[in-house]
Amino acid sequence: MPYVAVSALSHPGLLRDRNEDSLVIGPWTLCATVTESPQTLVFPLGTPLVVAVADGLGGHPGGEVASALVARRIASIGPALSSEDAVRSALNACNRAVFEAAGDEESELATMGTTVAGVVVQRDSLLVFNIGDSRVYAASGGTLRQVSVDDNPPLEPGQRTTSVVTQCLGGSSAHRAVVPHVTTESLSPGDRYLICTDGLTDPLTTDVLDEVLREHDDGRAAFELWKAAIEAGGPDNITLAVVRVGDE
């Protein structure tokens, strides 16, 4: 029977006081929590399965509240995300929900926000989505390929990363609309995808991610990616999920 295996973890890193990331795997969510080792869940391939990460904005109040709100909302409607339009509608609804939860300018949660990135695994195809700079990579076909779109301003010469995002869910005192990035990928047995927050991609180059994913599968790959980010200084919260389509 075809199946989807998801191996994931979420960790605060070495420099942050708390974890403001959240994780969605089907109906399950992990919000502002620390996992000491990767967890692997297996699902039958068929009903749309959403796997996503949400990264609460650092430097803003309530980042963990915003990421958890989005994660739980996406998890609750995951099986209905069967088209690009459905995903776009869901993300726009999440954006409105974050602004509504933030309240007015006097609220302690004013300007809270979060990025989001993920996939919806279907029987023969996969929907990729993101808002912000959390990422989705395709790790099949011999090369690691970023399939999400970073919402960052252009980098200065010699600059490899930036913490500035050009759009996110919430994140300002006045409501701002978002334009979700949503695309469709073909899907075959053996395909793998990496979904992660920038706590993984800021300290690690794509070459390092590619090397780890070539050498390891599933939970071991998730562990080795986390370990590499920690060894590179662990400057931010690290949340990641390795998704693999099997046919056994």
XYZ file of N, CA and C in Angstrom:
744
model
N 0.841 -1.200 0.000
C 0.000 0.000 0.000
C 0.877 1.251 0.000
N 0.633 2.209 -0.895
C 1.404 3.461 -0.884
C 1.196 4.209 0.435
N 2.250 4.837 0.920
C 2.164 5.540 2.195
C 3.036 6.786 2.187
N 2.854 7.608 3.201
C 3.670 8.807 3.404
C 4.284 8.715 4.795
N 5.604 8.775 4.868
C 6.314 8.787 6.152
C 6.830 10.199 6.410
N 6.550 10.709 7.593
C 6.977 12.056 7.969
C 7.813 11.978 9.240
N 9.056 12.431 9.159
C 9.951 12.456 10.324
C 10.264 13.910 10.650
N 10.031 14.301 11.902
C 10.110 15.724 12.224
C 10.610 15.956 13.635
N 11.103 17.168 13.851
C 11.458 17.614 15.202
C 11.372 19.128 15.268
N 11.310 19.645 16.490
C 11.279 21.086 16.730
C 12.091 21.381 17.976
N 13.003 22.328 17.876
C 13.959 22.596 18.951
C 14.243 24.095 19.007
N 14.459 24.668 20.200
C 14.687 26.108 20.294
C 16.039 26.574 19.776
N 16.982 25.648 19.528
C 18.332 26.071 19.174
C 19.120 26.429 20.423
N 20.243 27.093 20.224
C 21.142 27.364 21.349
C 21.053 28.772 21.919
N 20.431 29.710 21.173
C 20.482 31.101 21.597
C 19.134 31.679 22.003
N 18.040 31.043 21.626
C 16.708 31.569 21.931
C 16.209 31.050 23.275
N 15.481 31.907 23.994
C 14.936 31.519 25.293
C 13.772 30.553 25.169
N 13.018 30.635 24.062
C 11.847 29.771 23.893
C 11.690 29.415 22.421
N 10.862 28.425 22.190
C 10.595 27.968 20.836
C 9.301 28.610 20.337
N 9.389 29.425 19.294
C 8.215 30.092 18.730
C 7.749 29.426 17.437
N 8.332 28.281 17.112
C 7.936 27.522 15.920
C 6.774 26.585 16.241
N 6.013 26.254 15.210
C 4.969 25.233 15.313
C 5.058 24.314 14.108
N 4.489 23.119 14.273
C 4.603 22.069 13.263
C 3.250 21.400 13.063
N 2.929 21.087 11.814
C 1.693 20.373 11.472
C 2.058 19.094 10.729
N 1.523 17.969 11.169
C 1.632 16.709 10.430
C 0.247 16.086 10.438
N -0.485 16.232 9.334
C -1.855 15.743 9.299
C -2.690 16.394 10.387
N -3.371 15.616 11.232
C -4.187 16.195 12.305
C -3.371 16.584 13.534
N -2.082 16.266 13.530
C -1.250 16.487 14.709
C -0.540 17.829 14.622
N -0.428 18.507 15.754
C 0.331 19.751 15.817
C 1.300 19.697 16.989
N 2.403 20.411 16.833
C 3.402 20.556 17.887
C 3.718 22.040 17.966
N 3.353 22.694 19.046
C 3.434 24.143 19.144
C 4.291 24.557 20.341
N 5.323 25.361 20.066
C 6.189 25.894 21.125
C 6.681 24.799 22.053
N 7.045 23.670 21.467
C 7.444 22.488 22.230
C 8.829 22.043 21.775
N 9.550 21.382 22.658
C 10.875 20.856 22.331
C 10.806 19.353 22.180
N 11.304 18.831 21.057
C 11.428 17.387 20.883
C 12.904 17.025 20.947
N 13.235 16.073 21.760
C 14.633 15.691 21.944
C 15.146 14.776 20.833
N 14.226 14.143 20.107
C 14.621 13.263 19.004
C 13.516 13.291 17.955
N 13.831 12.950 16.712
C 12.820 12.976 15.659
C 11.678 12.002 15.936
N 10.489 12.403 15.549
C 9.317 11.554 15.638
C 8.875 11.216 14.215
N 8.520 9.963 13.958
C 8.104 9.543 12.620
C 6.670 9.046 12.657
N 5.849 9.597 11.775
C 4.458 9.189 11.628
C 4.254 8.683 10.208
N 3.415 7.667 10.054
C 3.160 7.070 8.747
C 1.666 7.124 8.456
N 1.322 7.552 7.231
C -0.066 7.700 6.820
C -0.281 7.004 5.477
N -1.472 6.463 5.236
C -1.774 5.935 3.902
C -1.852 7.077 2.898
N -1.395 6.827 1.691
C -1.450 7.840 0.638
C -2.867 7.873 0.067
N -3.492 9.034 0.076
C -4.856 9.125 -0.430
C -5.484 10.442 -0.057
N -6.098 10.517 1.121
C -6.682 11.766 1.600
C -5.599 12.827 1.707
N -5.861 14.079 1.275
C -4.832 15.120 1.377
C -4.215 15.185 2.775
N -2.886 15.141 2.803
C -2.132 15.176 4.059
C -1.271 16.426 4.078
N -1.509 17.311 5.028
C -0.740 18.538 5.109
C 0.408 18.369 6.095
N 1.593 18.823 5.687
C 2.777 18.878 6.552
C 3.334 20.291 6.423
N 3.452 20.998 7.540
C 3.849 22.403 7.458
C 4.577 22.845 8.711
N 5.351 23.922 8.561
C 5.999 24.588 9.689
C 5.548 26.042 9.706
N 5.482 26.617 10.889
C 5.165 28.038 11.066
C 6.186 28.624 12.035
N 6.768 29.737 11.658
C 7.854 30.359 12.415
C 7.387 31.719 12.919
N 7.082 31.796 14.227
C 6.648 33.061 14.811
C 7.712 34.132 14.665
N 7.298 35.343 14.328
C 8.255 36.415 14.068
C 9.027 36.789 15.321
N 10.349 36.699 15.256
C 11.188 37.144 16.358
C 11.173 38.659 16.461
N 11.294 39.172 17.667
C 11.265 40.611 17.868
C 9.864 41.183 17.941
N 8.856 40.364 17.721
C 7.463 40.778 17.859
C 6.844 40.016 19.029
N 5.879 40.610 19.722
C 5.217 39.870 20.803
C 4.353 38.754 20.226
N 4.231 37.656 20.955
C 3.275 36.627 20.596
C 3.608 35.803 19.377
N 4.885 35.674 19.047
C 5.238 34.862 17.887
C 4.760 33.434 18.010
N 4.885 32.879 19.218
C 4.452 31.499 19.422
C 2.932 31.371 19.357
N 2.224 32.439 19.716
C 0.761 32.430 19.628
C 0.327 32.414 18.168
N 0.962 33.256 17.350
C 0.615 33.326 15.934
C 0.923 32.024 15.218
N 2.089 31.443 15.478
C 2.452 30.206 14.778
C 1.539 29.058 15.190
N 1.186 28.997 16.476
C 0.296 27.934 16.946
C -1.105 28.091 16.360
N -1.588 29.321 16.294
C -2.913 29.567 15.717
C -2.962 29.064 14.277
N -1.943 29.405 13.498
C -1.912 29.001 12.089
C -1.766 27.486 11.964
N -0.890 26.892 12.762
C -0.694 25.445 12.698
C -1.986 24.695 12.994
N -2.669 25.088 14.051
C -3.901 24.386 14.433
C -5.010 24.591 13.417
N -5.077 25.766 12.832
C -6.110 26.019 11.827
C -5.855 25.186 10.576
N -4.595 25.131 10.132
C -4.265 24.337 8.948
C -4.515 22.857 9.213
N -4.144 22.377 10.402
C -4.365 20.965 10.734
C -5.844 20.617 10.699
N -6.689 21.535 11.155
C -8.121 21.243 11.249
C -8.787 21.136 9.887
N -8.236 21.804 8.868
C -8.853 21.782 7.539
C -7.998 21.048 6.512
N -6.927 20.391 6.974
C -5.992 19.737 6.058
C -6.630 18.837 5.020
N -7.545 17.928 5.388
C -8.137 17.022 4.399
C -8.931 17.725 3.300
N -9.311 18.992 3.516
C -10.069 19.737 2.510
C -9.169 20.511 1.554
N -7.858 20.464 1.776
C -6.934 21.234 0.933
C -6.572 20.421 -0.314
N -7.514 20.322 -1.224
C -7.353 19.448 -2.386
C -7.010 20.191 -3.670
N -6.837 21.510 -3.600
C -6.514 22.277 -4.807
C -5.695 23.508 -4.432
N -5.061 24.123 -5.426
C -4.310 25.346 -5.175
C -5.213 26.441 -4.626
N -6.404 26.569 -5.180
C -7.322 27.602 -4.707
C -7.724 27.373 -3.251
N -7.923 26.114 -2.874
C -8.278 25.811 -1.489
C -7.151 26.207 -0.541
N -5.909 25.960 -0.948
C -4.769 26.332 -0.110
C -4.668 27.852 0.007
N -4.824 28.553 -1.108
C -4.769 30.020 -1.058
C -5.860 30.570 -0.138
N -7.059 30.041 -0.251
C -8.157 30.503 0.605
C -7.855 30.246 2.077
N -7.278 29.080 2.362
C -6.944 28.741 3.744
C -5.892 29.683 4.302
N -4.884 30.008 3.521
C -3.830 30.896 4.004
C -4.333 32.322 4.180
N -5.201 32.771 3.298
C -5.800 34.092 3.493
C -6.663 34.119 4.746
N -7.378 33.018 5.016
C -8.175 32.933 6.242
C -7.267 32.927 7.470
N -6.141 32.247 7.393
C -5.175 32.255 8.497
C -4.658 33.663 8.760
N -4.395 34.398 7.702
C -3.913 35.773 7.856
C -4.946 36.622 8.588
N -6.205 36.512 8.188
C -7.255 37.273 8.872
C -7.367 36.850 10.330
N -7.232 35.549 10.583
C -7.354 35.046 11.955
C -6.242 35.582 12.850
N -5.038 35.700 12.323
C -3.927 36.239 13.117
C -4.197 37.698 13.470
N -4.643 38.486 12.486
C -4.941 39.893 12.777
C -6.072 40.023 13.797
N -7.105 39.183 13.674
C -8.215 39.249 14.613
C -7.758 38.886 16.024
N -6.897 37.873 16.136
C -6.400 37.457 17.451
C -5.455 38.488 18.053
N -4.755 39.234 17.200
C -3.803 40.237 17.690
C -4.513 41.410 18.348
N -5.745 41.701 17.924
C -6.482 42.817 18.523
C -5.997 44.164 18.005
N -6.309 45.222 18.739
C -5.947 46.573 18.294
C -4.519 46.908 18.713
N -4.129 48.152 18.445
C -2.742 48.575 18.695
C -2.381 48.551 20.169
N -3.372 48.573 21.044
C -3.102 48.577 22.477
C -2.935 47.171 23.036
N -3.254 46.169 22.233
C -3.157 44.790 22.693
C -1.703 44.376 22.865
N -1.455 43.489 23.848
C -0.089 42.995 24.045
C 0.352 42.086 22.908
N -0.603 41.637 22.082
C -0.271 40.784 20.944
C -0.237 41.558 19.623
N -0.405 42.866 19.682
C -0.375 43.664 18.457
C 0.926 43.425 17.695
N 0.819 43.291 16.401
C 1.921 43.042 15.445
C 2.457 41.620 15.500
N 1.828 40.709 16.252
C 2.324 39.332 16.215
C 2.142 38.775 14.804
N 3.048 37.886 14.409
C 2.967 37.324 13.071
C 3.764 36.048 12.947
N 3.654 35.419 11.796
C 4.346 34.152 11.568
C 4.533 33.916 10.073
N 5.572 33.198 9.737
C 5.698 32.662 8.390
C 5.045 31.288 8.369
N 4.890 30.729 7.186
C 4.381 29.361 7.067
C 4.889 28.770 5.752
N 5.178 27.479 5.776
C 5.576 26.766 4.561
C 5.199 25.309 4.726
N 4.795 24.681 3.630
C 4.432 23.281 3.745
C 4.036 22.653 2.435
N 3.545 21.427 2.551
C 3.078 20.669 1.398
C 1.750 20.010 1.748
N 0.977 19.731 0.718
C -0.205 18.889 0.854
C 0.018 17.694 -0.059
N 0.203 16.517 0.530
C 0.482 15.304 -0.239
C -0.840 14.691 -0.683
N -1.008 14.526 -1.984
C -2.184 13.881 -2.558
C -1.760 12.584 -3.241
N -2.694 11.881 -3.818
C -2.378 10.563 -4.366
C -1.343 10.634 -5.492
N -1.491 11.574 -6.405
C -0.594 11.642 -7.563
C 0.127 12.969 -7.698
N -0.086 13.874 -6.770
C 0.549 15.184 -6.874
C 0.757 15.765 -5.484
N 1.462 16.868 -5.452
C 1.797 17.500 -4.182
C 1.676 19.006 -4.353
N 0.969 19.653 -3.444
C 0.839 21.108 -3.437
C 1.892 21.692 -2.510
N 2.645 22.663 -2.996
C 3.669 23.347 -2.213
C 3.182 24.761 -1.919
N 3.321 25.214 -0.672
C 2.865 26.566 -0.345
C 3.797 27.233 0.657
N 3.838 28.554 0.611
C 4.562 29.302 1.642
C 4.201 30.771 1.607
N 4.383 31.399 2.758
C 4.351 32.847 2.928
C 5.474 33.168 3.894
N 6.431 34.006 3.481
C 7.586 34.291 4.321
C 8.805 33.539 3.838
N 9.734 33.253 4.762
C 10.996 32.640 4.351
C 11.239 31.256 4.941
N 10.229 30.625 5.513
C 10.351 29.190 5.768
C 10.300 28.494 4.413
N 10.918 27.319 4.299
C 11.161 26.757 2.973
C 10.667 25.333 2.792
N 10.502 24.978 1.508
C 10.228 23.616 1.081
C 11.244 23.261 -0.003
N 11.892 22.102 0.153
C 12.846 21.590 -0.833
C 12.370 20.239 -1.353
N 12.565 20.014 -2.626
C 12.402 18.685 -3.209
C 13.762 18.004 -3.187
N 13.819 16.794 -2.627
C 15.091 16.093 -2.448
C 15.114 14.804 -3.259
N 14.613 14.868 -4.480
C 14.588 13.689 -5.345
C 15.262 14.016 -6.670
N 15.575 12.983 -7.437
C 16.165 13.196 -8.744
C 17.634 13.562 -8.734
N 18.306 13.341 -7.595
C 19.756 13.570 -7.555
C 20.179 14.959 -7.155
N 19.254 15.902 -7.048
C 19.599 17.259 -6.640
C 18.581 17.768 -5.637
N 19.036 18.700 -4.791
C 18.144 19.357 -3.845
C 17.653 20.650 -4.493
N 16.339 20.799 -4.575
C 15.751 21.914 -5.315
C 14.754 22.648 -4.431
N 14.967 23.954 -4.244
C 14.009 24.729 -3.468
C 12.759 24.956 -4.313
N 11.601 24.596 -3.763
C 10.354 24.743 -4.506
C 9.427 25.784 -3.873
N 9.809 26.352 -2.756
C 9.104 27.490 -2.174
C 9.764 28.771 -2.672
N 9.152 29.906 -2.345
C 9.650 31.210 -2.802
C 9.900 32.088 -1.577
N 11.143 32.511 -1.368
C 11.469 33.337 -0.213
C 10.863 34.727 -0.352
N 10.172 35.174 0.686
C 9.672 36.546 0.745
C 10.676 37.385 1.526
N 11.801 37.668 0.893
C 12.861 38.485 1.480
C 13.246 39.591 0.499
N 13.749 40.722 0.993
C 14.278 41.742 0.082
C 15.569 41.246 -0.555
N 16.004 41.859 -1.662
C 17.257 41.454 -2.298
C 18.421 41.542 -1.319
N 19.318 40.565 -1.398
C 20.472 40.536 -0.512
C 21.543 41.506 -0.986
N 22.256 42.082 -0.037
C 23.396 42.929 -0.359
C 24.570 42.055 -0.799
N 25.528 42.622 -1.540
C 26.706 41.843 -1.946
C 27.400 41.219 -0.733
N 27.671 39.931 -0.801
C 28.319 39.219 0.287
C 27.376 38.764 1.379
N 26.107 39.116 1.296
C 25.114 38.730 2.301
C 24.428 37.443 1.870
N 24.413 36.418 2.729
C 23.798 35.131 2.367
C 22.388 34.991 2.902
N 22.084 35.625 4.034
C 20.758 35.522 4.640
C 20.302 36.878 5.164
N 19.009 36.986 5.413
C 18.453 38.167 6.062
C 17.253 37.745 6.892
N 17.026 38.439 7.997
C 15.875 38.134 8.847
C 14.650 38.950 8.459
N 14.783 39.816 7.469
C 13.683 40.674 7.042
C 12.790 39.908 6.065
N 11.480 39.929 6.302
C 10.537 39.301 5.379
C 9.642 40.372 4.768
N 9.282 40.179 3.511
C 8.449 41.150 2.803
C 6.963 40.840 2.935
N 6.623 39.635 3.345
C 5.240 39.348 3.713
C 5.210 38.181 4.694
N 4.180 38.184 5.517
C 3.978 37.129 6.505
C 2.503 37.148 6.889
N 2.103 36.233 7.732
C 0.744 36.228 8.264
C 0.731 37.117 9.497
N -0.090 38.168 9.487
C -0.051 39.144 10.570
C 1.201 39.998 10.450
N 1.737 40.403 11.617
C 3.021 41.093 11.617
C 2.974 42.594 11.565
N 1.776 43.193 11.555
C 1.662 44.651 11.545
C 0.420 45.063 12.322
N 0.338 46.335 12.673
C -0.797 46.810 13.453
C -2.054 46.948 12.600
N -1.892 47.189 11.302
C -3.030 47.291 10.389
C -3.067 46.078 9.470
N -4.255 45.626 9.140
C -4.404 44.431 8.303
C -3.709 44.621 6.960
N -2.955 43.611 6.562
C -2.321 43.591 5.245
C -2.655 42.278 4.562
N -3.043 42.367 3.301
C -3.336 41.162 2.533
C -2.034 40.436 2.195
N -2.149 39.143 1.929
C -0.990 38.352 1.525
C -1.257 37.743 0.156
N -0.169 37.417 -0.520
C -0.246 36.714 -1.800
C 0.499 35.396 -1.629
N -0.209 34.316 -1.281
C 0.467 33.039 -1.028
C 1.149 32.495 -2.280
N 2.287 31.858 -2.070
C 2.953 31.125 -3.141
C 2.430 29.685 -3.102
N 1.785 29.241 -4.156
C 1.224 27.892 -4.211
C 1.510 27.304 -5.592
N 2.119 26.141 -5.631
C 2.408 25.455 -6.891
C 2.106 23.963 -6.736
N 2.033 23.276 -7.870
C 1.761 21.845 -7.883
C 2.963 21.097 -8.434
N 3.366 20.026 -7.743
C 4.456 19.157 -8.163
C 3.896 17.763 -8.455
N 4.491 17.081 -9.420
C 4.136 15.678 -9.629
C 4.682 14.856 -8.471
N 4.130 13.660 -8.261
C 4.516 12.845 -7.108
C 4.656 11.393 -7.524
N 5.774 10.779 -7.106
C 6.037 9.374 -7.415
C 6.619 8.694 -6.189
N 6.481 7.361 -6.082
C 7.102 6.640 -4.966
C 8.602 6.931 -4.898
N 9.096 7.159 -3.696
C 10.503 7.483 -3.502
C 10.784 8.961 -3.404
N 9.831 9.802 -3.787
C 10.038 11.247 -3.695
C 10.172 11.671 -2.233
N 11.046 12.656 -2.002
C 11.237 13.182 -0.651
C 11.209 14.705 -0.679
N 10.711 15.268 0.412
C 10.655 16.725 0.554
C 11.112 17.109 1.954
N 11.760 18.267 2.044
C 12.183 18.845 3.316
C 11.432 20.141 3.522
N 10.738 20.244 4.655
C 10.038 21.471 5.040
C 10.715 21.988 6.302
N 11.082 23.282 6.336
C 11.865 23.751 7.481
C 11.728 25.253 7.688
N 11.993 25.673 8.922
C 12.085 27.093 9.242
C 13.507 27.568 8.964
N 13.704 28.898 9.030
C 15.024 29.432 8.690
C 16.064 29.180 9.774
N 15.639 28.603 10.901
C 16.626 28.173 11.891
C 17.500 27.052 11.373
N 17.046 26.371 10.315
C 17.871 25.353 9.661
C 18.653 25.949 8.501
N 18.007 26.769 7.679
C 18.638 27.224 6.440
C 19.552 28.425 6.623
N 19.376 29.205 7.699
C 20.293 30.330 7.902
C 21.714 29.858 8.224
N 21.903 28.911 9.158
C 23.271 28.494 9.463
C 23.850 27.480 8.484
N 23.018 26.827 7.667
C 23.497 25.761 6.790
C 23.287 26.117 5.318
N 24.271 25.843 4.496
C 24.133 26.069 3.063
C 23.329 24.939 2.437
N 22.866 25.170 1.227
C 22.122 24.143 0.503
C 22.979 22.907 0.277
N 24.273 23.100 0.061
C 25.171 21.952 -0.140
C 25.175 21.031 1.078
N 25.155 21.597 2.272
C 25.138 20.784 3.485
C 23.816 20.030 3.593
N 22.717 20.705 3.336
C 21.414 20.043 3.368
C 21.376 18.884 2.373
N 21.871 19.130 1.192
C 21.883 18.113 0.141
C 22.708 16.897 0.559
N 23.875 17.150 1.129
C 24.755 16.047 1.543
C 24.097 15.184 2.616
N 23.475 15.812 3.596
C 22.821 15.048 4.664
C 21.674 14.216 4.106
N 20.868 14.797 3.236
C 19.719 14.079 2.697
C 20.133 12.963 1.743
N 21.283 13.097 1.105
C 21.796 12.016 0.263
C 22.240 10.819 1.106
N 22.784 11.106 2.281
C 23.376 10.055 3.115
C 22.374 9.361 4.032
N 21.256 10.047 4.334
C 20.357 9.506 5.352
C 18.899 9.624 4.919
N 18.059 8.739 5.469
C 16.620 8.749 5.230
C 15.867 9.028 6.525
N 14.667 9.561 6.375
C 13.676 9.643 7.438
C 14.225 10.224 8.739
N 14.014 9.527 9.862
C 14.376 10.064 11.164
C 15.854 10.385 11.292
N 16.705 9.559 10.712
C 18.149 9.832 10.808
C 18.498 11.116 10.048
N 17.858 11.330 8.906
C 18.095 12.562 8.160
C 17.660 13.772 8.978
N 16.480 13.688 9.598
C 16.003 14.796 10.424
C 16.974 15.079 11.568
N 17.451 14.033 12.213
C 18.391 14.200 13.327
C 19.692 14.834 12.862
N 20.243 14.349 11.759
C 21.530 14.858 11.281
C 21.413 16.306 10.802
N 20.283 16.685 10.233
C 20.073 18.079 9.846
C 20.038 18.967 11.085
N 19.282 18.550 12.099
C 19.239 19.311 13.351
C 20.629 19.408 13.979
N 21.340 18.296 14.005
C 22.680 18.273 14.595
C 23.614 19.238 13.870
N 23.533 19.271 12.548
C 24.400 20.178 11.776
C 24.080 21.640 12.091
N 22.796 21.962 12.254
C 22.419 23.335 12.587
C 22.906 23.711 13.989
N 22.819 22.775 14.924
C 23.325 23.023 16.276
C 24.841 23.226 16.249
N 25.538 22.388 15.515
C 26.990 22.518 15.433
C 27.415 23.811 14.737
N 26.515 24.367 13.918
C 26.791 25.647 13.251
C 26.399 26.835 14.122
N 26.036 26.587 15.376
C 25.736 27.660 16.311
C 24.307 27.696 16.794
N 23.391 27.012 16.100
C 21.988 26.984 16.518
C 21.437 28.347 16.856
N 21.540 29.338 15.931
C 21.175 30.715 16.285
C 19.683 30.980 16.413
N 18.846 30.057 15.971
C 17.400 30.297 15.978
C 16.669 28.981 16.242
N 15.360 29.070 16.437
C 14.543 27.867 16.572
C 14.660 27.027 15.306
N 14.718 25.711 15.484
C 14.909 24.790 14.361
C 13.724 23.834 14.310
N 12.949 23.919 13.252
C 11.840 22.988 13.068
C 11.888 22.466 11.641
N 11.784 21.153 11.496
C 11.915 20.557 10.163
C 11.129 19.267 10.093
N 10.760 18.931 8.867
C 10.065 17.668 8.595
C 10.586 17.109 7.289
N 10.941 15.820 7.300
C 11.347 15.100 6.092
C 10.179 14.215 5.677
N 9.667 14.434 4.485
C 8.504 13.706 3.967
C 8.957 12.742 2.873
N 8.569 11.489 2.981
C 8.942 10.481 1.978
C 7.704 9.708 1.553
N 7.577 9.515 0.242
C 6.481 8.714 -0.308
C 6.992 7.312 -0.567
N 6.369 6.322 0.040
C 6.766 4.923 -0.115
C 5.708 4.119 -0.853
N 6.093 2.944 -1.316
C 5.166 2.088 -2.094
C 5.399 0.642 -1.711
N 5.050 0.275 -0.484
C 5.266 -1.076 -0.003
C 3.971 -1.629 0.564
